[in-house]
Tab-separated table of C-alpha atoms (C1' of nucleotides) in Angstrom:
chain	number	residue	atom	x	y	z
A	1	UNK	CA	0.000	0.000	0.000
A	2	UNK	CA	0.948	3.642	-0.391
A	3	UNK	CA	3.309	4.854	2.272
A	4	UNK	CA	2.558	8.508	2.704
A	5	UNK	CA	2.162	10.610	5.803
A	6	UNK	CA	-1.625	10.666	5.478
A	7	UNK	CA	-1.582	6.973	6.387
A	8	UNK	CA	0.207	7.633	9.649
A	9	UNK	CA	-1.906	10.623	10.580
A	10	UNK	CA	-4.950	8.368	10.369
A	11	UNK	CA	-3.299	5.559	12.303
A	12	UNK	CA	-2.112	8.023	14.935
A	13	UNK	CA	-5.512	9.581	15.450
A	14	UNK	CA	-7.219	6.188	15.524
A	15	UNK	CA	-4.689	5.044	18.116
A	16	UNK	CA	-6.401	7.472	20.494
A	17	UNK	CA	-10.050	6.905	19.594
A	18	UNK	CA	-12.169	5.081	17.038
A	19	UNK	CA	-13.395	7.683	14.574
A	20	UNK	CA	-15.115	8.388	11.275
A	21	UNK	CA	-13.474	10.085	8.314
A	22	UNK	CA	-15.425	13.189	9.125
A	23	UNK	CA	-14.143	13.196	12.713
A	24	UNK	CA	-10.590	12.795	11.467
A	25	UNK	CA	-10.912	15.798	9.198
A	26	UNK	CA	-12.103	17.924	12.125
A	27	UNK	CA	-9.393	16.616	14.416
A	28	UNK	CA	-6.653	17.471	11.968
A	29	UNK	CA	-8.180	20.881	11.285
A	30	UNK	CA	-8.026	21.737	14.976
A	31	UNK	CA	-5.274	19.857	16.831
A	32	UNK	CA	-2.927	19.898	13.862
A	33	UNK	CA	-4.038	23.039	12.078
A	34	UNK	CA	-0.699	24.671	12.627
A	35	UNK	CA	1.476	22.068	11.004
A	36	UNK	CA	-0.575	19.692	8.898
A	37	UNK	CA	-3.625	19.459	6.682
A	38	UNK	CA	-5.652	16.652	5.119
A	39	UNK	CA	-8.518	16.820	2.635
A	40	UNK	CA	-11.370	14.340	2.234
A	41	UNK	CA	-9.744	13.463	-1.049
A	42	UNK	CA	-6.930	11.940	0.981
A	43	UNK	CA	-8.829	10.705	4.012
A	44	UNK	CA	-11.511	8.489	2.484
A	45	UNK	CA	-9.332	6.615	-0.004
A	46	UNK	CA	-6.655	6.131	2.666
A	47	UNK	CA	-9.199	4.716	5.135
A	48	UNK	CA	-10.339	2.250	2.505
A	49	UNK	CA	-6.750	1.260	1.858
A	50	UNK	CA	-5.892	0.860	5.546
A	51	UNK	CA	-8.941	-1.343	6.037
A	52	UNK	CA	-8.014	-3.514	3.076
A	53	UNK	CA	-4.601	-4.020	4.637
A	54	UNK	CA	-6.127	-4.879	8.037
A	55	UNK	CA	-4.452	-2.000	9.842
A	56	UNK	CA	-7.887	-0.719	10.830
A	57	UNK	CA	-11.370	-2.228	11.021
A	58	UNK	CA	-14.698	-0.684	10.070
A	59	UNK	CA	-17.963	-0.746	11.994
A	60	UNK	CA	-21.029	0.760	10.321
A	61	UNK	CA	-23.184	2.519	12.887
A	62	UNK	CA	-26.858	2.074	12.159
A	63	UNK	CA	-28.033	4.501	14.802
A	64	UNK	CA	-31.546	5.794	15.477
A	65	UNK	CA	-31.392	8.423	12.779
A	66	UNK	CA	-30.588	5.956	10.012
A	67	UNK	CA	-27.270	7.608	9.218
A	68	UNK	CA	-24.386	5.553	8.033
A	69	UNK	CA	-21.428	6.632	10.126
A	70	UNK	CA	-18.443	4.402	9.454
A	71	UNK	CA	-16.384	4.173	12.575
A	72	UNK	CA	-12.825	2.930	12.187
A	73	UNK	CA	-10.739	1.259	14.872
A	74	UNK	CA	-7.003	0.566	14.784
A	75	UNK	CA	-5.830	-3.077	14.894
A	76	UNK	CA	-2.720	-4.490	16.544
A	77	UNK	CA	-1.029	-4.632	13.168
A	78	UNK	CA	-1.921	-0.963	12.700
A	79	UNK	CA	-0.454	-0.004	16.056
A	80	UNK	CA	2.714	-1.866	15.213
A	81	UNK	CA	3.044	-0.101	11.885
A	82	UNK	CA	2.463	3.270	13.544
A	83	UNK	CA	5.182	2.589	16.088
A	84	UNK	CA	7.647	1.540	13.427
A	85	UNK	CA	7.027	4.790	11.597
A	86	UNK	CA	7.434	6.794	14.807
A	87	UNK	CA	10.878	5.277	15.278
A	88	UNK	CA	12.143	6.538	11.912
A	89	UNK	CA	13.755	9.972	11.776
A	90	UNK	CA	11.500	12.738	10.506
A	91	UNK	CA	12.196	14.577	7.271
A	92	UNK	CA	13.112	18.170	7.487
A	93	UNK	CA	10.405	20.780	7.628
A	94	UNK	CA	8.835	22.101	4.436
A	95	UNK	CA	7.726	25.709	4.338
A	96	UNK	CA	5.979	27.721	1.697
A	97	UNK	CA	5.796	31.406	2.365
A	98	UNK	CA	4.158	32.790	-0.744
A	99	UNK	CA	4.224	36.285	0.706
A	100	UNK	CA	8.027	36.134	1.079
A	101	UNK	CA	8.179	35.265	-2.582
A	102	UNK	CA	6.327	38.492	-3.256
A	103	UNK	CA	8.352	40.450	-0.731
A	104	UNK	CA	11.746	39.299	-1.984
A	105	UNK	CA	10.896	40.846	-5.355
A	106	UNK	CA	9.695	43.987	-3.589
A	107	UNK	CA	12.008	46.180	-5.649
A	108	UNK	CA	9.659	45.492	-8.574
A	109	UNK	CA	6.603	46.742	-6.693
A	110	UNK	CA	5.755	49.855	-4.816
A	111	UNK	CA	6.097	50.632	-1.182
A	112	UNK	CA	2.421	50.333	-0.200
A	113	UNK	CA	2.156	46.913	-1.779
A	114	UNK	CA	5.078	45.607	0.227
A	115	UNK	CA	3.594	47.050	3.389
A	116	UNK	CA	0.312	45.362	2.600
A	117	UNK	CA	1.883	41.921	2.212
A	118	UNK	CA	3.635	42.273	5.555
A	119	UNK	CA	0.504	43.541	7.272
A	120	UNK	CA	-1.534	40.633	5.988
A	121	UNK	CA	1.127	38.195	7.166
A	122	UNK	CA	1.066	39.864	10.555
A	123	UNK	CA	-2.709	39.565	10.752
A	124	UNK	CA	-2.624	35.874	9.793
A	125	UNK	CA	-0.093	35.199	12.516
A	126	UNK	CA	-2.000	37.167	15.117
A	127	UNK	CA	-4.994	34.951	14.456
A	128	UNK	CA	-2.854	31.826	14.757
A	129	UNK	CA	-1.270	33.107	17.953
A	130	UNK	CA	-4.685	33.670	19.505
A	131	UNK	CA	-5.808	30.194	18.494
A	132	UNK	CA	-2.683	28.645	19.975
A	133	UNK	CA	-3.164	30.525	23.250
A	134	UNK	CA	-6.713	29.262	23.390
A	135	UNK	CA	-5.643	25.671	22.744
A	136	UNK	CA	-3.006	26.037	25.440
A	137	UNK	CA	-5.565	27.207	27.971
A	138	UNK	CA	-7.896	24.381	27.029
A	139	UNK	CA	-5.310	21.625	27.227
A	140	UNK	CA	-3.431	22.662	30.357
A	141	UNK	CA	-6.245	21.888	32.836
A	142	UNK	CA	-6.783	18.412	31.402
A	143	UNK	CA	-3.136	17.372	31.111
A	144	UNK	CA	-3.555	14.678	33.727
A	145	UNK	CA	-6.486	13.068	31.902
A	146	UNK	CA	-4.417	11.518	29.177
A	147	UNK	CA	-0.814	11.079	28.192
A	148	UNK	CA	-1.737	12.259	24.700
A	149	UNK	CA	-2.635	15.753	25.895
A	150	UNK	CA	0.924	16.442	26.944
A	151	UNK	CA	2.172	15.896	23.399
A	152	UNK	CA	-0.583	18.044	21.956
A	153	UNK	CA	0.564	20.781	24.312
A	154	UNK	CA	4.138	20.548	23.046
A	155	UNK	CA	3.012	21.032	19.446
A	156	UNK	CA	0.768	23.931	20.447
A	157	UNK	CA	3.674	25.615	22.200
A	158	UNK	CA	5.743	25.504	19.025
A	159	UNK	CA	2.904	27.033	17.030
A	160	UNK	CA	2.629	29.722	19.653
A	161	UNK	CA	6.350	30.520	19.642
A	162	UNK	CA	6.623	30.697	15.896
A	163	UNK	CA	3.522	32.768	15.332
A	164	UNK	CA	4.671	35.133	18.072
A	165	UNK	CA	8.101	35.479	16.464
A	166	UNK	CA	6.378	36.075	13.123
A	167	UNK	CA	4.233	38.894	14.474
A	168	UNK	CA	7.297	40.488	16.052
A	169	UNK	CA	9.248	40.201	12.830
A	170	UNK	CA	6.364	41.828	10.963
A	171	UNK	CA	6.448	44.801	13.305
A	172	UNK	CA	10.189	45.232	12.830
A	173	UNK	CA	9.896	44.756	9.082
A	174	UNK	CA	7.189	47.412	8.798
A	175	UNK	CA	9.421	49.825	10.666
A	176	UNK	CA	12.463	49.008	8.532
A	177	UNK	CA	10.458	49.345	5.363
A	178	UNK	CA	9.062	52.728	6.379
A	179	UNK	CA	12.543	53.974	7.227
A	180	UNK	CA	13.914	52.579	3.999
A	181	UNK	CA	11.331	54.087	1.681
A	182	UNK	CA	10.350	57.121	3.624
A	183	UNK	CA	11.748	59.971	5.653
A	184	UNK	CA	15.468	60.295	5.825
A	185	UNK	CA	16.485	61.392	9.297
A	186	UNK	CA	17.135	65.110	9.382
A	187	UNK	CA	20.757	66.202	9.804
B	1	UNK	CA	0.143	28.757	-19.783
B	2	UNK	CA	0.298	27.218	-16.335
B	3	UNK	CA	-0.031	29.730	-13.566
B	4	UNK	CA	1.942	28.366	-10.674
B	5	UNK	CA	4.371	29.994	-8.318
B	6	UNK	CA	7.376	28.482	-10.099
B	7	UNK	CA	6.603	30.797	-13.011
B	8	UNK	CA	6.838	33.881	-10.829
B	9	UNK	CA	9.961	32.764	-9.021
B	10	UNK	CA	11.687	32.532	-12.401
B	11	UNK	CA	10.317	35.881	-13.568
B	12	UNK	CA	11.333	37.489	-10.287
B	13	UNK	CA	14.883	36.183	-10.392
B	14	UNK	CA	15.264	37.103	-14.056
B	15	UNK	CA	14.016	40.605	-13.247
B	16	UNK	CA	17.290	41.066	-11.376
B	17	UNK	CA	19.720	39.372	-13.758
B	18	UNK	CA	19.710	37.264	-16.889
B	19	UNK	CA	20.402	33.680	-15.837
B	20	UNK	CA	20.525	30.033	-16.843
B	21	UNK	CA	18.322	27.332	-15.354
B	22	UNK	CA	21.278	26.107	-13.389
B	23	UNK	CA	21.893	29.576	-11.933
B	24	UNK	CA	18.247	29.820	-10.947
B	25	UNK	CA	18.413	26.542	-9.071
B	26	UNK	CA	21.414	27.779	-7.104
B	27	UNK	CA	19.823	31.133	-6.424
B	28	UNK	CA	16.692	29.576	-5.024
B	29	UNK	CA	18.722	27.102	-2.968
B	30	UNK	CA	20.577	29.946	-1.273
B	31	UNK	CA	18.550	33.195	-1.167
B	32	UNK	CA	15.245	31.389	-0.772
B	33	UNK	CA	16.332	28.215	0.961
B	34	UNK	CA	14.330	29.090	4.025
B	35	UNK	CA	10.955	29.477	2.408
B	36	UNK	CA	10.926	28.004	-1.063
B	37	UNK	CA	12.343	25.224	-3.215
B	38	UNK	CA	12.412	24.414	-6.908
B	39	UNK	CA	13.689	21.301	-8.688
B	40	UNK	CA	15.096	21.080	-12.223
B	41	UNK	CA	11.951	19.171	-13.040
B	42	UNK	CA	10.064	22.416	-12.536
B	43	UNK	CA	12.663	24.904	-13.733
B	44	UNK	CA	13.497	23.682	-17.235
B	45	UNK	CA	9.945	23.021	-18.431
B	46	UNK	CA	8.811	26.362	-16.981
B	47	UNK	CA	11.626	28.235	-18.735
B	48	UNK	CA	10.569	26.658	-22.012
B	49	UNK	CA	6.991	27.658	-21.382
B	50	UNK	CA	7.855	31.223	-20.427
B	51	UNK	CA	9.921	31.602	-23.580
B	52	UNK	CA	7.104	30.272	-25.731
B	53	UNK	CA	4.836	32.904	-24.206
B	54	UNK	CA	7.411	35.674	-24.815
B	55	UNK	CA	7.757	36.543	-21.161
B	56	UNK	CA	11.473	35.759	-21.403
B	57	UNK	CA	13.973	35.427	-24.244
B	58	UNK	CA	16.772	32.908	-24.692
B	59	UNK	CA	20.353	33.529	-25.787
B	60	UNK	CA	22.583	30.494	-26.301
B	61	UNK	CA	26.111	31.253	-25.158
B	62	UNK	CA	28.683	29.561	-27.333
B	63	UNK	CA	31.616	30.395	-25.137
B	64	UNK	CA	35.271	29.338	-25.408
B	65	UNK	CA	34.712	26.018	-23.711
B	66	UNK	CA	32.069	24.894	-26.168
B	67	UNK	CA	29.393	24.618	-23.496
B	68	UNK	CA	25.824	25.494	-24.268
B	69	UNK	CA	24.671	27.775	-21.515
B	70	UNK	CA	21.175	29.083	-22.202
B	71	UNK	CA	20.857	32.501	-20.704
B	72	UNK	CA	17.341	33.816	-20.220
B	73	UNK	CA	16.331	37.478	-20.033
B	74	UNK	CA	12.980	38.875	-18.937
B	75	UNK	CA	10.903	40.844	-21.473
B	76	UNK	CA	8.651	43.851	-20.858
B	77	UNK	CA	5.645	41.560	-21.018
B	78	UNK	CA	7.324	39.362	-18.417
B	79	UNK	CA	7.968	42.290	-16.108
B	80	UNK	CA	4.361	43.381	-16.443
B	81	UNK	CA	3.098	39.892	-15.596
B	82	UNK	CA	5.409	39.727	-12.577
B	83	UNK	CA	4.119	43.045	-11.281
B	84	UNK	CA	0.508	42.000	-11.704
B	85	UNK	CA	1.203	38.902	-9.654
B	86	UNK	CA	2.982	40.923	-6.967
B	87	UNK	CA	-0.142	43.054	-6.574
B	88	UNK	CA	-2.345	40.073	-5.731
B	89	UNK	CA	-2.658	39.039	-2.086
B	90	UNK	CA	-0.496	36.082	-1.064
B	91	UNK	CA	-1.985	32.803	0.029
B	92	UNK	CA	-1.521	31.774	3.583
B	93	UNK	CA	1.618	29.948	4.598
B	94	UNK	CA	1.859	26.184	4.216
B	95	UNK	CA	3.892	24.254	6.748
B	96	UNK	CA	4.759	20.621	7.029
B	97	UNK	CA	6.378	19.602	10.260
B	98	UNK	CA	6.742	15.851	9.921
B	99	UNK	CA	8.462	15.665	13.288
B	100	UNK	CA	5.427	17.254	14.995
B	101	UNK	CA	3.336	14.538	13.440
B	102	UNK	CA	5.578	12.036	15.185
B	103	UNK	CA	5.695	14.021	18.391
B	104	UNK	CA	1.937	14.493	18.679
B	105	UNK	CA	1.584	10.710	18.788
B	106	UNK	CA	4.393	10.529	21.333
B	107	UNK	CA	2.226	8.608	23.770
B	108	UNK	CA	2.610	5.647	21.385
B	109	UNK	CA	6.394	5.779	21.514
B	110	UNK	CA	8.948	5.823	24.235
B	111	UNK	CA	10.587	8.718	25.935
B	112	UNK	CA	13.982	8.522	24.226
B	113	UNK	CA	12.403	8.494	20.799
B	114	UNK	CA	10.485	11.668	21.526
B	115	UNK	CA	13.632	13.307	22.841
B	116	UNK	CA	15.452	12.301	19.690
B	117	UNK	CA	12.883	13.882	17.389
B	118	UNK	CA	13.090	17.144	19.300
B	119	UNK	CA	16.870	17.100	19.351
B	120	UNK	CA	17.043	16.561	15.618
B	121	UNK	CA	14.604	19.404	15.063
B	122	UNK	CA	16.758	21.591	17.279
B	123	UNK	CA	19.885	20.698	15.323
B	124	UNK	CA	18.191	21.446	11.996
B	125	UNK	CA	17.144	24.832	13.244
B	126	UNK	CA	20.527	25.636	14.682
B	127	UNK	CA	22.020	25.055	11.243
B	128	UNK	CA	19.393	27.269	9.634
B	129	UNK	CA	19.958	29.966	12.246
B	130	UNK	CA	23.686	29.973	11.521
B	131	UNK	CA	23.052	30.204	7.797
B	132	UNK	CA	20.646	33.089	8.283
B	133	UNK	CA	23.148	34.953	10.455
B	134	UNK	CA	25.771	34.465	7.776
B	135	UNK	CA	23.434	35.741	5.055
B	136	UNK	CA	22.601	38.724	7.225
B	137	UNK	CA	26.267	39.602	7.657
B	138	UNK	CA	26.878	39.218	3.943
B	139	UNK	CA	23.946	41.349	2.836
B	140	UNK	CA	24.149	44.186	5.340
B	141	UNK	CA	27.380	45.747	3.999
B	142	UNK	CA	26.069	45.785	0.437
B	143	UNK	CA	22.582	47.097	1.149
B	144	UNK	CA	23.276	50.317	-0.708
B	145	UNK	CA	24.367	48.498	-3.871
B	146	UNK	CA	20.906	47.479	-4.921
B	147	UNK	CA	17.347	47.960	-3.850
B	148	UNK	CA	16.864	44.195	-4.130
B	149	UNK	CA	19.268	43.473	-1.272
B	150	UNK	CA	17.015	45.221	1.211
B	151	UNK	CA	14.182	42.819	0.452
B	152	UNK	CA	16.473	39.832	0.674
B	153	UNK	CA	17.469	41.064	4.118
B	154	UNK	CA	13.845	41.220	5.254
B	155	UNK	CA	13.276	37.601	4.267
B	156	UNK	CA	16.513	36.535	5.960
B	157	UNK	CA	15.446	38.259	9.163
B	158	UNK	CA	12.226	36.254	9.245
B	159	UNK	CA	14.153	33.018	8.748
B	160	UNK	CA	16.430	34.049	11.553
B	161	UNK	CA	13.592	34.893	13.947
B	162	UNK	CA	11.699	31.716	13.310
B	163	UNK	CA	14.663	29.376	13.520
B	164	UNK	CA	15.728	31.116	16.730
B	165	UNK	CA	12.245	30.677	18.199
B	166	UNK	CA	12.326	27.037	17.118
B	167	UNK	CA	15.621	26.345	18.874
B	168	UNK	CA	14.306	28.004	22.020
B	169	UNK	CA	11.115	25.981	21.888
B	170	UNK	CA	13.171	22.803	21.500
B	171	UNK	CA	15.112	23.600	24.651
B	172	UNK	CA	11.929	24.202	26.620
B	173	UNK	CA	10.302	21.109	25.160
B	174	UNK	CA	13.255	18.906	26.130
B	175	UNK	CA	13.027	20.211	29.663
B	176	UNK	CA	9.259	19.682	29.843
B	177	UNK	CA	9.574	16.203	28.444
B	178	UNK	CA	12.264	15.227	30.938
B	179	UNK	CA	10.162	16.534	33.811
B	180	UNK	CA	7.091	14.810	32.464
B	181	UNK	CA	8.653	11.385	32.016
B	182	UNK	CA	11.251	11.492	34.688
B	183	UNK	CA	11.754	12.540	38.285
B	184	UNK	CA	8.753	13.604	40.218
B	185	UNK	CA	9.653	16.452	42.532
B	186	UNK	CA	10.173	15.158	46.100
B	187	UNK	CA	7.583	16.205	48.659
C	1	DA	C1'	42.046	8.798	-11.924
C	2	DA	C1'	38.273	10.153	-9.365
C	3	DA	C1'	35.281	13.373	-7.383
C	4	DG	C1'	32.741	17.240	-7.858
C	5	DC	C1'	30.776	20.911	-10.191
C	6	DC	C1'	28.735	23.007	-14.451
C	7	DA	C1'	24.921	22.349	-17.462
C	8	DT	C1'	20.518	20.583	-19.640
C	9	DG	C1'	16.671	17.915	-19.894
C	10	DT	C1'	12.600	14.157	-19.575
C	11	DA	C1'	9.361	10.502	-17.969
C	12	DA	C1'	7.206	8.357	-14.493
C	13	DC	C1'	5.491	8.827	-10.409
C	14	DC	C1'	3.498	10.538	-6.015
C	15	DA	C1'	1.071	13.938	-3.212
C	16	DG	C1'	-2.510	16.813	-2.615
C	17	DT	C1'	-6.450	20.001	-4.154
C	18	DT	C1'	-10.747	21.100	-6.091
C	19	DA	C1'	-14.963	20.552	-7.794
C	20	DC	C1'	-18.600	17.859	-7.914
C	21	DA	C1'	-22.332	14.653	-6.285
C	22	DT	C1'	-25.556	13.220	-2.689
C	23	DG	C1'	-28.488	13.451	1.187
C	24	DA	C1'	-29.966	13.617	6.188
C	25	DT	C1'	-30.280	16.357	10.434
C	26	DT	C1'	-30.178	20.306	13.326
C	27	DC	C1'	-30.315	24.958	14.408
C	28	DT	C1'	-32.121	29.772	13.704
D	1	DA	C1'	-37.742	28.140	5.063
D	2	DG	C1'	-32.994	28.399	4.873
D	3	DA	C1'	-28.416	27.853	6.654
D	4	DA	C1'	-25.197	25.173	8.850
D	5	DT	C1'	-23.411	20.907	10.113
D	6	DC	C1'	-23.026	15.929	9.754
D	7	DA	C1'	-21.503	12.477	6.606
D	8	DT	C1'	-19.411	9.939	2.531
D	9	DG	C1'	-17.226	9.650	-1.557
D	10	DT	C1'	-14.880	10.190	-6.606
D	11	DA	C1'	-12.626	12.114	-10.825
D	12	DA	C1'	-9.881	15.224	-12.817
D	13	DC	C1'	-6.379	18.006	-12.204
D	14	DT	C1'	-2.188	20.504	-10.490
D	15	DG	C1'	2.014	20.708	-8.228
D	16	DG	C1'	6.187	18.812	-7.284
D	17	DT	C1'	9.754	14.929	-6.699
D	18	DT	C1'	12.786	11.431	-8.211
D	19	DA	C1'	15.379	8.862	-11.011
D	20	DC	C1'	17.482	8.681	-15.027
D	21	DA	C1'	20.334	10.185	-19.080
D	22	DT	C1'	24.195	12.834	-20.957
D	23	DG	C1'	28.613	15.029	-21.155
D	24	DG	C1'	32.300	18.520	-20.473
D	25	DC	C1'	35.336	21.023	-17.223
D	26	DT	C1'	37.905	21.652	-12.864
D	27	DT	C1'	39.962	20.461	-8.747
D	28	DT	C1'	42.331	17.157	-5.752
DNA sequence: AAAGCCATGTAACCAGTTACATGATTCT
DNA sequence: AGAATCATGTAACTGGTTACATGGCTTT
């Protein structure tokens, strides 16, 4: 079967709780929003594949409402495969800062445009920072409830640090840019 | 023609200097190493495409050594297209922290493994931080030589801030993890 | 002589997104 | 009644990587 990260995200999440594809999507979009993303286009085919390979099992919930929720549970083989993957070194981080691509060619644009890109970056990071602070506050009181929460906290703290550093950089950059393009100091 | 970021990276770089595909690869791998990457598999086909659309022109250098360097130069149409792209808002940043994916499922692994992932992340970021400091020192004395250098500096400063924040997080995380898994404070 | 860099390029593949399709339930 | 959320899924596409192929020049 395909050996991409999506596979291990699903196994990892299912190692905590049985879930549906829909649940997984929401989990990733919250817990992991800072550093990972998955679309349904990856989730559903991967679930099918994992089931075929007996790393997870499916139980169709025929509940009162007649909905067909498909709840997946990790198997022992799945847990083993997850742990093997965890033991391998991680690849280096991949970043795509489209705004830096625009900023690095800032000599081809005008001043206000460059300011705008930085301001938008700052705003994005302020939103992330707030979200991370919120997550932190939510997780801290329940740290003792599960070992897993501690590791969520660690990832949240990195998101917090980086978004904070990004906002601070943006403030400095705006200042530098204004000095650079604008008023020369009187002499 | 295809409208991906690779196109604009090439136009942007060529807006500074005429270059070969090989030069572009090196430029991206240094100046932009922190926030972008391009492979030859993207560069050469995109150059061909840009030339076909008259956004750049090609000059084959038949120099002494008999090599065939193909030097590309941006056209007015290319410059215009670059500037139009610069004026559009940037998409939000995309991050992939594979190590956080492994760390967030840390409850499925043992202590030393989690430490190792953090230590490797720290080492990666220490290397980046050093590189960024070096770039900063190299660019600062030549800021007056070209408007473009100023914008390079801004991007380098963000790389520096974020890698510094990452190293600091790693130190805190190692401490937290040791406390968490290890010695309970005596009472 | 070998390693490494300069230099160009393609084909096959893999990863991931987007748009679409469907339909029930719950909240306002 | 309409909007939002729950819930599943696929097909086509785009973006990007990797492995391969080629060959000259330069440094050790």
